[in-house]
Amino acid sequence: MPKIVDPTEKKTHIAKATWRVILEQGVKGATVRNIAKEAGLSLGALRHYFSTQDELLAYAMNLVKDRATARIEKIGISDLPPKEKVIRILLELVPVDDIKMAEMEVWFAFTFHRKYAEEQLDTQHEGFFSEMGSLIEFLDQHQLLRKDLDKEMTSEHLYALVDGLALHALLEPERLDRKRVADVLTHHINSICRIEKE
Amino acid sequence: MPKIVDPTEKKTHIAKATWRVILEQGVKGATVRNIAKEAGLSLGALRHYFSTQDELLAYAMNLVKDRATARIEKIGISDLPPKEKVIRILLELVPVDDIKMAEMEVWFAFTFHRKYAEEQLDTQHEGFFSEMGSLIEFLDQHQLLRKDLDKEMTSEHLYALVDGLALHALLEPERLDRKRVADVLTHHINSICRIEKE
């Protein structure tokens, strides 16, 4: 009886091999040949799951977003108080540990690869702008957001702050550790919230 | 009599050709051959000024920083009121027009090229963190900065906000135009300054 292979599991295995190759060599090293080698598969076996390199890269990239989304959903349904929840969710989007650092490298490498790709790849740049709007709405629904703020501008500010911290944590990790990132985000969230009664 | 060539002028000409090649093809297309062709020079003539590709890329990159610095110095010695001066300087660091957009593309492309380069290139990542500290000090010296703020954290926040806006203006220019960037920056600077008497 042939071994039953779960195709999603196999694709995830290949996607993770793709991340490792990108982390070591950048996207330019992420050839189908190198990825097959890293995944311990023949070229033919890999092509069974992904017929082109771009298809494979897009899958690996989307898996990064799916993993972040899953972590965020888990925080969303937790018992944390609303403001703490928002801060914890924002920390999921900044590379403050090894796993998120690897995800962020893949994200940036792929984003710039796509920008300069000769052919338009079958993915769009999708940041977390709308998610920032949802977090601001969430604070407002819990009567925490200051009433004098423009919600659209507040979302734009939060989005830029989070991605700026992510970029700096990636490029200057020796200065920007988890505590410093958390301090900046906590201070900012407090500054857009009403002063709480003790 | 042979034509007198100003070497700095020639190097700037080559650096600008390098930018054009990077803008069209990314850093991976910025080979010495392609750059020589774009600059209208023979390979030998180009090698007279730059003996390696990395030397040329580093020069082109530093010229981006020099140009931004020169624009900032010009604003620094202008007659603008202090707060307006700070906002105008910050706007120089975000790609809100075609020239700055091109500079920013070169900056990001080169930053990621260096991160994944096989050999350590002879340049360091140099962001504008210390400049952000200087701007915060400048506001404080003019008695504009709120007294309850931690200056170190305020600099880190401003640095992340500016680079986050720069990244988004590059990747999502249709949403983030000059006015929106200026609005977010102006609102932020107002929020860290004391309320002015009318």
mmCIF file of C-alpha atoms in Angstrom:
data_model
loop_
_atom_site.group_PDB
_atom_site.id
_atom_site.type_symbol
_atom_site.label_atom_id
_atom_site.label_comp_id
_atom_site.label_asym_id
_atom_site.label_seq_id
_atom_site.Cartn_x
_atom_site.Cartn_y
_atom_site.Cartn_z
ATOM 1 C CA MET A 1 0.000 0.000 0.000
ATOM 2 C CA PRO A 2 1.517 3.346 -0.953
ATOM 3 C CA LYS A 3 2.246 5.843 1.807
ATOM 4 C CA ILE A 4 -0.529 8.413 2.105
ATOM 5 C CA VAL A 5 0.871 11.913 1.698
ATOM 6 C CA ASP A 6 -1.005 14.927 3.003
ATOM 7 C CA PRO A 7 -0.508 17.502 0.215
ATOM 8 C CA THR A 8 -0.885 20.500 2.566
ATOM 9 C CA GLU A 9 1.727 19.065 4.906
ATOM 10 C CA LYS A 10 4.062 18.453 1.960
ATOM 11 C CA LYS A 11 3.551 21.971 0.637
ATOM 12 C CA THR A 12 4.250 23.418 4.098
ATOM 13 C CA HIS A 13 7.433 21.334 4.253
ATOM 14 C CA ILE A 14 8.512 22.766 0.886
ATOM 15 C CA ALA A 15 7.546 26.315 1.929
ATOM 16 C CA LYS A 16 9.699 26.031 5.055
ATOM 17 C CA ALA A 17 12.624 24.802 2.956
ATOM 18 C CA THR A 18 12.049 27.884 0.774
ATOM 19 C CA TRP A 19 12.285 30.149 3.837
ATOM 20 C CA ARG A 20 15.558 28.546 4.887
ATOM 21 C CA VAL A 21 17.026 29.065 1.414
ATOM 22 C CA ILE A 22 15.851 32.709 1.339
ATOM 23 C CA LEU A 23 17.301 33.346 4.801
ATOM 24 C CA GLU A 24 20.672 32.022 3.721
ATOM 25 C CA GLN A 25 20.919 33.294 0.162
ATOM 26 C CA GLY A 26 18.195 35.885 -0.396
ATOM 27 C CA VAL A 27 15.440 35.426 -2.977
ATOM 28 C CA LYS A 28 18.000 35.252 -5.782
ATOM 29 C CA GLY A 29 19.194 31.912 -4.344
ATOM 30 C CA ALA A 30 15.653 30.558 -4.091
ATOM 31 C CA THR A 31 15.765 28.581 -7.329
ATOM 32 C CA VAL A 32 13.571 25.504 -7.748
ATOM 33 C CA ARG A 33 16.758 23.405 -7.781
ATOM 34 C CA ASN A 34 18.094 24.800 -4.478
ATOM 35 C CA ILE A 35 14.706 24.486 -2.788
ATOM 36 C CA ALA A 36 14.246 20.868 -3.921
ATOM 37 C CA LYS A 37 17.693 20.061 -2.513
ATOM 38 C CA GLU A 38 16.939 21.762 0.805
ATOM 39 C CA ALA A 39 13.580 19.952 1.040
ATOM 40 C CA GLY A 40 15.212 16.603 0.234
ATOM 41 C CA LEU A 41 13.080 16.126 -2.887
ATOM 42 C CA SER A 42 13.762 15.466 -6.549
ATOM 43 C CA LEU A 43 13.005 18.267 -8.988
ATOM 44 C CA GLY A 44 10.152 16.162 -10.392
ATOM 45 C CA ALA A 45 8.619 15.605 -6.946
ATOM 46 C CA LEU A 46 8.753 19.326 -6.194
ATOM 47 C CA ARG A 47 7.176 20.180 -9.561
ATOM 48 C CA HIS A 48 4.292 17.886 -8.661
ATOM 49 C CA TYR A 49 3.299 20.433 -5.999
ATOM 50 C CA PHE A 50 4.472 23.677 -7.600
ATOM 51 C CA SER A 51 4.774 24.006 -11.349
ATOM 52 C CA THR A 52 6.665 27.341 -11.317
ATOM 53 C CA GLN A 53 9.105 29.108 -9.007
ATOM 54 C CA ASP A 54 6.755 32.085 -8.658
ATOM 55 C CA GLU A 55 3.906 29.815 -7.581
ATOM 56 C CA LEU A 56 6.166 28.340 -4.913
ATOM 57 C CA LEU A 57 7.403 31.737 -3.716
ATOM 58 C CA ALA A 58 3.837 33.070 -3.503
ATOM 59 C CA TYR A 59 2.789 30.019 -1.451
ATOM 60 C CA ALA A 60 5.739 30.416 0.936
ATOM 61 C CA MET A 61 4.943 34.111 1.305
ATOM 62 C CA ASN A 62 1.240 33.557 1.964
ATOM 63 C CA LEU A 63 2.112 30.997 4.618
ATOM 64 C CA VAL A 64 4.020 33.740 6.462
ATOM 65 C CA LYS A 65 0.886 35.877 6.476
ATOM 66 C CA ASP A 66 -1.335 32.922 7.490
ATOM 67 C CA ARG A 67 0.908 32.110 10.448
ATOM 68 C CA ALA A 68 0.883 35.715 11.673
ATOM 69 C CA THR A 69 -2.902 35.830 11.233
ATOM 70 C CA ALA A 70 -3.341 32.614 13.240
ATOM 71 C CA ARG A 71 -1.239 33.981 16.113
ATOM 72 C CA ILE A 72 -3.238 37.208 16.057
ATOM 73 C CA GLU A 73 -6.572 35.358 16.121
ATOM 74 C CA LYS A 74 -5.416 33.382 19.138
ATOM 75 C CA ILE A 75 -4.669 36.619 21.004
ATOM 76 C CA GLY A 76 -7.980 38.056 19.787
ATOM 77 C CA ILE A 77 -10.025 35.334 21.513
ATOM 78 C CA SER A 78 -7.943 35.382 24.714
ATOM 79 C CA ASP A 79 -9.081 36.876 28.039
ATOM 80 C CA LEU A 80 -6.622 39.778 27.978
ATOM 81 C CA PRO A 81 -7.968 43.290 28.626
ATOM 82 C CA PRO A 82 -8.605 45.207 25.344
ATOM 83 C CA LYS A 83 -5.598 47.537 25.453
ATOM 84 C CA GLU A 84 -3.193 44.719 26.378
ATOM 85 C CA LYS A 85 -4.687 42.650 23.544
ATOM 86 C CA VAL A 86 -3.947 45.403 21.009
ATOM 87 C CA ILE A 87 -0.343 45.752 22.190
ATOM 88 C CA ARG A 88 0.208 41.982 22.067
ATOM 89 C CA ILE A 89 -1.227 41.809 18.550
ATOM 90 C CA LEU A 90 1.056 44.624 17.371
ATOM 91 C CA LEU A 91 4.066 42.804 18.823
ATOM 92 C CA GLU A 92 3.201 39.848 16.572
ATOM 93 C CA LEU A 93 3.948 42.073 13.555
ATOM 94 C CA VAL A 94 7.456 43.087 14.640
ATOM 95 C CA PRO A 95 10.402 40.643 14.515
ATOM 96 C CA VAL A 96 11.188 40.386 18.228
ATOM 97 C CA ASP A 97 12.113 36.689 18.288
ATOM 98 C CA ASP A 98 13.920 34.280 15.952
ATOM 99 C CA ILE A 99 10.795 32.873 14.305
ATOM 100 C CA LYS A 100 9.302 36.277 13.545
ATOM 101 C CA MET A 101 12.724 37.542 12.425
ATOM 102 C CA ALA A 102 12.841 34.735 9.835
ATOM 103 C CA GLU A 103 9.275 35.473 8.700
ATOM 104 C CA MET A 104 10.028 39.175 8.372
ATOM 105 C CA GLU A 105 13.174 38.516 6.320
ATOM 106 C CA VAL A 106 11.140 36.377 3.944
ATOM 107 C CA TRP A 107 8.463 39.059 3.807
ATOM 108 C CA PHE A 108 10.833 41.921 2.961
ATOM 109 C CA ALA A 109 12.993 39.861 0.625
ATOM 110 C CA PHE A 110 9.922 38.700 -1.267
ATOM 111 C CA THR A 111 8.334 42.171 -1.316
ATOM 112 C CA PHE A 112 11.423 43.643 -2.993
ATOM 113 C CA HIS A 113 11.866 40.650 -5.265
ATOM 114 C CA ARG A 114 8.319 41.172 -6.526
ATOM 115 C CA LYS A 115 8.871 44.893 -6.981
ATOM 116 C CA TYR A 116 11.749 44.248 -9.393
ATOM 117 C CA ALA A 117 10.485 41.027 -10.961
ATOM 118 C CA GLU A 118 10.412 41.131 -14.745
ATOM 119 C CA GLU A 119 6.915 39.705 -14.867
ATOM 120 C CA GLN A 120 4.081 40.785 -12.638
ATOM 121 C CA LEU A 121 3.716 38.043 -10.055
ATOM 122 C CA ASP A 122 0.340 36.699 -9.135
ATOM 123 C CA THR A 123 0.254 38.361 -5.712
ATOM 124 C CA GLN A 124 -0.433 41.864 -4.503
ATOM 125 C CA HIS A 125 1.398 43.820 -1.865
ATOM 126 C CA GLU A 126 -0.836 43.284 1.107
ATOM 127 C CA GLY A 127 0.177 45.058 4.214
ATOM 128 C CA PHE A 128 -1.765 45.216 7.439
ATOM 129 C CA PHE A 129 -3.372 48.641 6.908
ATOM 130 C CA SER A 130 -6.960 47.416 7.209
ATOM 131 C CA GLU A 131 -6.017 45.404 10.316
ATOM 132 C CA MET A 132 -4.714 48.620 11.907
ATOM 133 C CA GLY A 133 -8.098 50.211 11.241
ATOM 134 C CA SER A 134 -9.773 47.250 12.957
ATOM 135 C CA LEU A 135 -7.571 47.639 16.048
ATOM 136 C CA ILE A 136 -8.387 51.349 16.271
ATOM 137 C CA GLU A 137 -12.113 50.525 15.925
ATOM 138 C CA PHE A 138 -11.739 47.871 18.610
ATOM 139 C CA LEU A 139 -10.257 50.402 21.054
ATOM 140 C CA ASP A 140 -13.063 52.813 20.198
ATOM 141 C CA GLN A 141 -15.786 50.205 20.764
ATOM 142 C CA HIS A 142 -14.370 49.641 24.235
ATOM 143 C CA GLN A 143 -14.549 53.391 24.937
ATOM 144 C CA LEU A 144 -10.768 53.515 25.210
ATOM 145 C CA LEU A 145 -9.827 55.655 22.172
ATOM 146 C CA ARG A 146 -9.495 59.397 22.701
ATOM 147 C CA LYS A 147 -12.468 61.214 21.198
ATOM 148 C CA ASP A 148 -10.408 63.994 19.549
ATOM 149 C CA LEU A 149 -8.554 61.684 17.146
ATOM 150 C CA ASP A 150 -9.145 61.205 13.417
ATOM 151 C CA LYS A 151 -9.440 57.414 13.153
ATOM 152 C CA GLU A 152 -8.152 57.254 9.571
ATOM 153 C CA MET A 153 -4.988 59.220 10.413
ATOM 154 C CA THR A 154 -4.542 57.288 13.658
ATOM 155 C CA SER A 155 -4.622 54.014 11.689
ATOM 156 C CA GLU A 156 -2.101 55.353 9.161
ATOM 157 C CA HIS A 157 0.204 56.450 11.974
ATOM 158 C CA LEU A 158 -0.019 53.081 13.742
ATOM 159 C CA TYR A 159 0.617 51.206 10.479
ATOM 160 C CA ALA A 160 3.745 53.262 9.713
ATOM 161 C CA LEU A 161 5.001 52.978 13.300
ATOM 162 C CA VAL A 162 4.660 49.172 13.335
ATOM 163 C CA ASP A 163 6.316 48.631 9.942
ATOM 164 C CA GLY A 164 9.061 51.137 10.762
ATOM 165 C CA LEU A 165 9.824 49.261 13.983
ATOM 166 C CA ALA A 166 9.741 45.980 12.032
ATOM 167 C CA LEU A 167 12.217 47.335 9.465
ATOM 168 C CA HIS A 168 14.575 48.657 12.130
ATOM 169 C CA ALA A 169 14.352 45.484 14.244
ATOM 170 C CA LEU A 170 15.394 43.592 11.106
ATOM 171 C CA LEU A 171 18.247 45.916 10.105
ATOM 172 C CA GLU A 172 19.432 47.053 13.532
ATOM 173 C CA PRO A 173 18.583 44.178 15.917
ATOM 174 C CA GLU A 174 21.404 45.103 18.313
ATOM 175 C CA ARG A 175 19.664 48.390 19.160
ATOM 176 C CA LEU A 176 16.016 47.454 18.852
ATOM 177 C CA ASP A 177 15.257 44.500 21.113
ATOM 178 C CA ARG A 178 11.852 43.193 22.168
ATOM 179 C CA LYS A 179 11.677 45.362 25.279
ATOM 180 C CA ARG A 180 12.406 48.555 23.374
ATOM 181 C CA VAL A 181 9.839 47.717 20.675
ATOM 182 C CA ALA A 182 7.252 46.893 23.358
ATOM 183 C CA ASP A 183 8.016 50.164 25.187
ATOM 184 C CA VAL A 184 7.525 52.294 22.062
ATOM 185 C CA LEU A 185 4.277 50.494 21.127
ATOM 186 C CA THR A 186 2.876 50.605 24.682
ATOM 187 C CA HIS A 187 3.673 54.291 25.002
ATOM 188 C CA HIS A 188 1.997 55.004 21.682
ATOM 189 C CA ILE A 189 -1.159 53.025 22.478
ATOM 190 C CA ASN A 190 -1.397 54.790 25.852
ATOM 191 C CA SER A 191 -1.031 58.146 24.098
ATOM 192 C CA ILE A 192 -4.015 57.504 21.799
ATOM 193 C CA CYS A 193 -6.167 56.143 24.640
ATOM 194 C CA ARG A 194 -8.039 58.085 27.285
ATOM 195 C CA ILE A 195 -6.428 58.422 30.658
ATOM 196 C CA GLU A 196 -7.739 55.549 32.732
ATOM 197 C CA LYS A 197 -9.035 56.033 36.225
ATOM 198 C CA GLU A 198 -6.930 54.173 38.779
ATOM 199 C CA MET B 1 45.110 69.618 -25.537
ATOM 200 C CA PRO B 2 43.142 66.815 -23.892
ATOM 201 C CA LYS B 3 39.692 67.586 -22.467
ATOM 202 C CA ILE B 4 39.863 68.211 -18.729
ATOM 203 C CA VAL B 5 37.563 65.832 -16.883
ATOM 204 C CA ASP B 6 36.329 66.597 -13.388
ATOM 205 C CA PRO B 7 36.525 63.172 -11.663
ATOM 206 C CA THR B 8 33.769 64.016 -9.151
ATOM 207 C CA GLU B 9 31.454 65.080 -11.965
ATOM 208 C CA LYS B 10 32.246 61.895 -13.861
ATOM 209 C CA LYS B 11 31.639 59.731 -10.814
ATOM 210 C CA THR B 12 28.310 61.479 -10.180
ATOM 211 C CA HIS B 13 27.363 60.843 -13.824
ATOM 212 C CA ILE B 14 28.155 57.135 -13.335
ATOM 213 C CA ALA B 15 26.291 57.036 -10.005
ATOM 214 C CA LYS B 16 23.182 58.489 -11.642
ATOM 215 C CA ALA B 17 23.408 55.893 -14.418
ATOM 216 C CA THR B 18 23.598 53.281 -11.634
ATOM 217 C CA TRP B 19 20.384 54.630 -10.087
ATOM 218 C CA ARG B 20 18.572 54.438 -13.419
ATOM 219 C CA VAL B 21 19.655 50.815 -13.897
ATOM 220 C CA ILE B 22 18.589 49.906 -10.330
ATOM 221 C CA LEU B 23 15.216 51.608 -10.816
ATOM 222 C CA GLU B 24 14.584 49.597 -13.966
ATOM 223 C CA GLN B 25 16.059 46.239 -13.069
ATOM 224 C CA GLY B 26 16.748 46.162 -9.334
ATOM 225 C CA VAL B 27 20.237 45.732 -7.889
ATOM 226 C CA LYS B 28 20.583 42.353 -9.600
ATOM 227 C CA GLY B 29 20.625 44.155 -12.976
ATOM 228 C CA ALA B 30 23.216 46.673 -11.791
ATOM 229 C CA THR B 31 26.202 44.894 -13.324
ATOM 230 C CA VAL B 32 29.288 46.873 -14.294
ATOM 231 C CA ARG B 33 28.482 46.089 -17.945
ATOM 232 C CA ASN B 34 24.888 47.422 -17.757
ATOM 233 C CA ILE B 35 25.962 50.534 -15.879
ATOM 234 C CA ALA B 36 28.765 51.316 -18.367
ATOM 235 C CA LYS B 37 26.237 50.993 -21.209
ATOM 236 C CA GLU B 38 23.721 53.280 -19.456
ATOM 237 C CA ALA B 39 26.479 55.843 -18.732
ATOM 238 C CA GLY B 40 27.704 55.744 -22.345
ATOM 239 C CA LEU B 41 31.175 54.566 -21.316
ATOM 240 C CA SER B 42 33.410 51.648 -22.187
ATOM 241 C CA LEU B 43 34.019 49.043 -19.495
ATOM 242 C CA GLY B 44 37.647 50.202 -19.288
ATOM 243 C CA ALA B 45 36.652 53.853 -18.805
ATOM 244 C CA LEU B 46 34.228 52.904 -16.033
ATOM 245 C CA ARG B 47 36.872 50.755 -14.322
ATOM 246 C CA HIS B 48 39.157 53.791 -14.289
ATOM 247 C CA TYR B 49 36.771 55.339 -11.748
ATOM 248 C CA PHE B 50 35.479 52.250 -9.948
ATOM 249 C CA SER B 51 37.524 49.079 -9.820
ATOM 250 C CA THR B 52 34.730 46.845 -8.450
ATOM 251 C CA GLN B 53 30.940 46.711 -8.656
ATOM 252 C CA ASP B 54 30.624 46.980 -4.860
ATOM 253 C CA GLU B 55 32.754 50.134 -4.839
ATOM 254 C CA LEU B 56 30.459 51.642 -7.455
ATOM 255 C CA LEU B 57 27.269 50.628 -5.640
ATOM 256 C CA ALA B 58 28.584 52.035 -2.348
ATOM 257 C CA TYR B 59 29.401 55.335 -4.067
ATOM 258 C CA ALA B 60 25.952 55.546 -5.664
ATOM 259 C CA MET B 61 24.346 54.776 -2.300
ATOM 260 C CA ASN B 62 26.381 57.350 -0.388
ATOM 261 C CA LEU B 63 25.469 59.968 -2.965
ATOM 262 C CA VAL B 64 21.795 59.374 -2.074
ATOM 263 C CA LYS B 65 22.564 60.101 1.560
ATOM 264 C CA ASP B 66 24.704 63.149 0.679
ATOM 265 C CA ARG B 67 21.900 64.619 -1.426
ATOM 266 C CA ALA B 68 19.337 64.161 1.360
ATOM 267 C CA THR B 69 21.792 65.661 3.863
ATOM 268 C CA ALA B 70 22.383 68.689 1.626
ATOM 269 C CA ARG B 71 18.633 69.337 1.296
ATOM 270 C CA ILE B 72 18.235 69.011 5.065
ATOM 271 C CA GLU B 73 21.082 71.446 5.761
ATOM 272 C CA LYS B 74 19.460 73.985 3.457
ATOM 273 C CA ILE B 75 16.222 73.768 5.448
ATOM 274 C CA GLY B 76 18.236 73.901 8.683
ATOM 275 C CA ILE B 77 19.698 77.334 7.869
ATOM 276 C CA SER B 78 16.420 78.753 6.529
ATOM 277 C CA ASP B 79 14.216 81.287 8.340
ATOM 278 C CA LEU B 80 11.362 78.868 9.019
ATOM 279 C CA PRO B 81 9.959 78.652 12.572
ATOM 280 C CA PRO B 82 11.474 75.686 14.504
ATOM 281 C CA LYS B 83 8.480 73.348 14.370
ATOM 282 C CA GLU B 84 7.896 73.978 10.660
ATOM 283 C CA LYS B 85 11.602 73.354 10.055
ATOM 284 C CA VAL B 86 11.401 69.930 11.747
ATOM 285 C CA ILE B 87 8.351 68.898 9.697
ATOM 286 C CA ARG B 88 9.994 70.055 6.438
ATOM 287 C CA ILE B 89 13.161 68.090 7.278
ATOM 288 C CA LEU B 90 11.160 64.928 8.007
ATOM 289 C CA LEU B 91 9.374 65.288 4.672
ATOM 290 C CA GLU B 92 12.785 65.151 2.967
ATOM 291 C CA LEU B 93 13.158 61.583 4.254
ATOM 292 C CA VAL B 94 9.895 60.264 2.795
ATOM 293 C CA PRO B 95 9.458 59.664 -0.976
ATOM 294 C CA VAL B 96 6.762 62.237 -1.707
ATOM 295 C CA ASP B 97 8.033 63.270 -5.148
ATOM 296 C CA ASP B 98 9.674 61.526 -8.122
ATOM 297 C CA ILE B 99 13.259 62.383 -7.187
ATOM 298 C CA LYS B 100 12.916 61.193 -3.600
ATOM 299 C CA MET B 101 11.000 58.119 -4.783
ATOM 300 C CA ALA B 102 13.968 57.169 -6.993
ATOM 301 C CA GLU B 103 16.420 57.779 -4.143
ATOM 302 C CA MET B 104 14.337 55.684 -1.765
ATOM 303 C CA GLU B 105 14.128 52.797 -4.227
ATOM 304 C CA VAL B 106 17.898 52.815 -4.558
ATOM 305 C CA TRP B 107 18.220 52.988 -0.791
ATOM 306 C CA PHE B 108 15.935 50.043 -0.080
ATOM 307 C CA ALA B 109 17.182 47.962 -2.996
ATOM 308 C CA PHE B 110 20.776 48.488 -1.922
ATOM 309 C CA THR B 111 20.012 47.865 1.769
ATOM 310 C CA PHE B 112 18.525 44.459 0.960
ATOM 311 C CA HIS B 113 21.213 43.657 -1.584
ATOM 312 C CA ARG B 114 23.828 44.255 1.102
ATOM 313 C CA LYS B 115 21.942 42.171 3.640
ATOM 314 C CA TYR B 116 22.091 39.129 1.345
ATOM 315 C CA ALA B 117 25.452 39.816 -0.303
ATOM 316 C CA GLU B 118 27.838 36.864 -0.108
ATOM 317 C CA GLU B 119 30.695 39.060 1.029
ATOM 318 C CA GLN B 120 30.424 41.767 3.624
ATOM 319 C CA LEU B 121 30.335 45.034 1.715
ATOM 320 C CA ASP B 122 32.423 47.953 2.795
ATOM 321 C CA THR B 123 29.488 49.995 4.083
ATOM 322 C CA GLN B 124 27.369 49.885 7.210
ATOM 323 C CA HIS B 125 23.634 50.283 7.481
ATOM 324 C CA GLU B 126 23.336 53.886 8.446
ATOM 325 C CA GLY B 127 19.873 55.052 9.125
ATOM 326 C CA PHE B 128 18.853 58.449 10.418
ATOM 327 C CA PHE B 129 18.429 57.490 14.087
ATOM 328 C CA SER B 130 20.965 59.997 15.434
ATOM 329 C CA GLU B 131 19.427 62.722 13.231
ATOM 330 C CA MET B 132 16.042 62.016 14.859
ATOM 331 C CA GLY B 133 17.657 62.559 18.263
ATOM 332 C CA SER B 134 19.033 65.896 17.013
ATOM 333 C CA LEU B 135 15.574 67.015 15.858
ATOM 334 C CA ILE B 136 14.052 66.132 19.239
ATOM 335 C CA GLU B 137 16.877 68.061 20.978
ATOM 336 C CA PHE B 138 16.276 71.002 18.655
ATOM 337 C CA LEU B 139 12.584 71.124 19.626
ATOM 338 C CA ASP B 140 13.569 70.909 23.295
ATOM 339 C CA GLN B 141 16.116 73.720 22.992
ATOM 340 C CA HIS B 142 13.356 75.921 21.596
ATOM 341 C CA GLN B 143 11.151 75.069 24.584
ATOM 342 C CA LEU B 144 8.678 73.341 22.283
ATOM 343 C CA LEU B 145 8.983 69.697 23.374
ATOM 344 C CA ARG B 146 6.593 68.453 26.045
ATOM 345 C CA LYS B 147 8.421 68.047 29.365
ATOM 346 C CA ASP B 148 6.864 64.644 30.227
ATOM 347 C CA LEU B 149 8.456 62.788 27.300
ATOM 348 C CA ASP B 150 11.415 60.404 27.362
ATOM 349 C CA LYS B 151 13.633 61.839 24.615
ATOM 350 C CA GLU B 152 15.255 58.505 23.731
ATOM 351 C CA MET B 153 11.869 56.798 23.227
ATOM 352 C CA THR B 154 10.501 59.838 21.396
ATOM 353 C CA SER B 155 13.432 59.658 18.948
ATOM 354 C CA GLU B 156 12.893 55.927 18.415
ATOM 355 C CA HIS B 157 9.186 56.510 17.744
ATOM 356 C CA LEU B 158 9.881 59.321 15.261
ATOM 357 C CA TYR B 159 12.520 57.241 13.461
ATOM 358 C CA ALA B 160 10.142 54.271 13.070
ATOM 359 C CA LEU B 161 7.266 56.512 11.988
ATOM 360 C CA VAL B 162 9.343 58.221 9.273
ATOM 361 C CA ASP B 163 10.812 54.997 7.852
ATOM 362 C CA GLY B 164 7.416 53.260 8.034
ATOM 363 C CA LEU B 165 5.851 56.115 6.052
ATOM 364 C CA ALA B 166 8.782 55.944 3.600
ATOM 365 C CA LEU B 167 8.287 52.210 3.106
ATOM 366 C CA HIS B 168 4.537 52.568 2.585
ATOM 367 C CA ALA B 169 4.918 55.545 0.243
ATOM 368 C CA LEU B 170 7.246 53.362 -1.844
ATOM 369 C CA LEU B 171 5.044 50.243 -1.843
ATOM 370 C CA GLU B 172 1.594 51.860 -1.764
ATOM 371 C CA PRO B 173 2.021 55.255 -3.469
ATOM 372 C CA GLU B 174 -1.622 55.326 -4.585
ATOM 373 C CA ARG B 175 -2.788 55.546 -0.967
ATOM 374 C CA LEU B 176 0.021 57.497 0.641
ATOM 375 C CA ASP B 177 0.506 60.787 -1.187
ATOM 376 C CA ARG B 178 2.483 63.817 -0.032
ATOM 377 C CA LYS B 179 -0.480 65.443 1.697
ATOM 378 C CA ARG B 180 -1.296 62.346 3.732
ATOM 379 C CA VAL B 181 2.352 61.870 4.753
ATOM 380 C CA ALA B 182 2.590 65.557 5.730
ATOM 381 C CA ASP B 183 -0.672 65.290 7.729
ATOM 382 C CA VAL B 184 0.541 62.284 9.732
ATOM 383 C CA LEU B 185 3.940 63.900 10.429
ATOM 384 C CA THR B 186 2.448 67.285 11.341
ATOM 385 C CA HIS B 187 -0.072 65.682 13.673
ATOM 386 C CA HIS B 188 2.676 63.676 15.349
ATOM 387 C CA ILE B 189 5.013 66.639 15.834
ATOM 388 C CA ASN B 190 2.129 68.650 17.286
ATOM 389 C CA SER B 191 1.352 65.795 19.670
ATOM 390 C CA ILE B 192 4.894 65.777 21.109
ATOM 391 C CA CYS B 193 5.024 69.585 21.385
ATOM 392 C CA ARG B 194 3.486 71.789 24.046
ATOM 393 C CA ILE B 195 0.213 73.456 23.227
ATOM 394 C CA GLU B 196 1.131 76.845 21.829
ATOM 395 C CA LYS B 197 -0.543 79.988 23.044
ATOM 396 C CA GLU B 198 -2.444 81.699 20.265
#
